[in-house]
Amino acid sequence: MRRWLLRSLWVLLGLSILVPGGVWLLLRGSLPVLDGERVLPGLAAPVQVQRDGNGVVTVDAADERDMAHALGYVHAQERFFEMDLMRRSAAGELSGLFGADALPLDRRMRVHRLRARVHDNLDVALGDRRAVIEAYRDGVNAGLAALPVRPWPYLLLRQQPRPWSLEDSVLTGLAMYADLQDPGNSRELALARIRDVVPPALYALIAHDGSRWDAPLSGAARGDAPLPDAATLDLRTLGAETDTLAGSAALAPPSASARERGVGWPPVAPDSSPGSNNFVVAGALTADGRAILADDMHLALRAPNIWFRVRLRHADPAAPGGKVDVTGFSLPGLPAVIVGSNTHVAWGFTNSYIDTADFAQLPAGAPLREYRETIAVAGAPAETLVVRESDWGPVLHENADGSLLALRWVAQLPGAVRLDFADMAHAADLDAALAVADRSGIPAQNLLLADRHGRIAWRLIGARPDRSGTCRADGIANMPDASLPPGTYPFNEPCHPWPLRTDRAPSLVDPPGHRLWTANTRVLDGDALAEAGDGGYDLGARAMQIRDGLFARERFDERDLLAIQLDDRAVLMERWWKLLRATVEHSDDPALRRLEAASRQWEGRAAVDSASYRIARGFRGITLDTLEAGLLAPARQRLGEAYVAPRLPQLEGVAWPMLEQRPANLLPPPFGSWDELLAHSARQLETDLAAQGSDLAAHTWGERNTAAICHPVSRALPGLFKRWLCMPAQPLPGDGNMPRVQGPSFGASERMVVSPGHEADGIVHMPGGQSGHPLSPFWGAGHDDWVQGRPTPFLPGATAHTLTLRPR
């Protein structure tokens, strides 16, 4: 027996060494090749692929097709799993990897039948770039096949990767539509239903479209909402049921979504929306006449990052001097630089939030086409989704009277993705870049441009509805009966299904102030705004802070623009801190006294060591939730199950005048006074903070705003392994309503400051790192520079690895 036990112990000891070692060797089998030579069939000439110490890739090729071929090879070896997620998320095919838990996401997207639409309209998407996309596809599949072991996430999921297709590159572009726009058009639906059941004065408050914080490029600030008097609107007289509903919502204990609004738990900001900052100064404001562009795109953060840094160099007769040299951020799945600089022109984006979708109301019994979509489900039987579709688009909702709501969304239509945008790499100057924008099929964005001659421009770029006067952008058909809710049309009236357009967009070229800025807020006014519509513009506080930073000085260099990107001053929050202090300073309530003691010191920034910022922010969040509940209670009560909660990004411009003027007719029940409401908000906040530890001053913003940036498969793993797939849990400065947007898993997915022709002086940050492999030397490379805001070079550094790809 003793000998058997000893033998068993030796076997167990051997297994404890061999099994981890085997797993380690298996994982290493999916690492990309970094050095040496490899044969890549289909190349016309050898291609050199260099990597610097952070894994930033430089591709030197003979022509664009060879560049795309090699870039596809590199993208696949570094990021194939992430590419797979992009195509699957757009097509509604995630359940095939992750099982039934992903079915709600797949149903949401599969109703649009994007893969089928891409297949039917592939020639429109590819245009004259088919040969380049074919080369990219072949490179992707060669790079995947060259890995000795399939990418490591497929081992965990017990799945096999499927080859890349031409359609998959178009779906990658459509995935950005789903990320940046609302595939269900839920905000427009919510407002349409609310407008139908509440008094006009109440709807005007709910739908108010601006605030005193507005900073548009065209027109004036909307200003805060004018408040109706008691004769026009009185929340106290809208019914006892409404009072009960509003009161129960206001007095409920803080929920995960209400606590410290905009942070939530798990640590993903529930009121964060995909967005960005970009701003640019013309040569008149720099020492040597250079124009400088800054861009940081705000998205959900993960490891690895959504972007992949590259420098692409190849001969091209269409480029200035016959050569392309473009540096910036590529999107694995597409052979192009999405934002960057080509030594002649630099460009960057922010999400435009124009109106890109409309509902049509169809009568019961309207003629429809029916499609049966099969959704594969890992580990379970496939599900069949029946999609009913009209000429307007798929049916998303059926009303109580049997009528139907069909949605027309730009992403459904031919031309939503057109790969002509890659021609930005050839643009010689501002005018050439604007011409590329005219034919670019991308999600509608605010494009900022700078060229090497010191010129700058803003332009609305991308696919947008061509309503051509038949339908106004506010969603009301131009017909005598305009009684329908916004965003709904009778199917057989003059508002016919609209096509797309990308040309003749609003622009502002060579502005007299030599400065331009956008930050997801309203940019336009007047007729141009009426045509573009309002898809839910963000509160203007971030844009105003950027604008004011640009006008605070008359000379700029790259570090000055980086300083604006890293500005974490709490300009918006200061007045809320003062309101909190007025609420708690003279209170006898022990809870409020504790809050008073913890909030005395105002640092004026969203700093990691600031307790007062976190407290002021939490107070604002709970107060806004309470006021929002009161304003929406009548609609919730009257709509019942048909109620859809709207996103109200301009609520600040309604709430603050209510708190300043304190009208009794707008006081949400069951509060007897505005002082009582504010004390209640403070008391809720104190309860929430005290539950996390009795020392309120120890609850800093950094404790709450701690990075949770992980690989997508980490959610399915236990804690030890999950930590291995996450970036360090570091406290992060910054927040949503200021230029430095950094949340636990949402924020600036990149920062770029660059002047075309002066790329060597440019600055870049990217969280999450280049590589998707945790054993790679580039896993998380550069991430800490993003956290700390350390300036790092825009161009790739010294070559650390060289791979030569040769034709057969």
Tab-separated table of C-alpha atoms in Angstrom, residues 25 62 99 169 238-239 293 357 459-460 608 625 636 697 714 720 798:
chain	number	residue	atom	x	y	z
A	25	LEU	CA	2.859	24.874	-24.962
A	62	ALA	CA	5.179	47.021	-53.539
A	99	GLY	CA	-24.353	29.472	-26.605
A	169	SER	CA	-15.090	42.647	-44.090
A	238	LEU	CA	-52.018	64.311	-13.214
A	239	GLY	CA	-53.707	61.646	-11.089
A	293	LEU	CA	-5.472	67.519	-35.094
A	357	ALA	CA	-33.578	55.603	-38.688
A	459	ARG	CA	-17.677	67.839	-42.461
A	460	LEU	CA	-20.519	65.454	-41.775
A	608	VAL	CA	-8.461	59.432	-8.269
A	625	ASP	CA	-32.915	60.027	-11.362
A	636	ARG	CA	-45.247	55.114	-17.491
A	697	ALA	CA	-13.923	60.381	3.032
A	714	SER	CA	-12.763	36.433	-19.257
A	720	LEU	CA	-7.555	33.700	-10.986
A	798	ALA	CA	12.813	51.257	-33.307
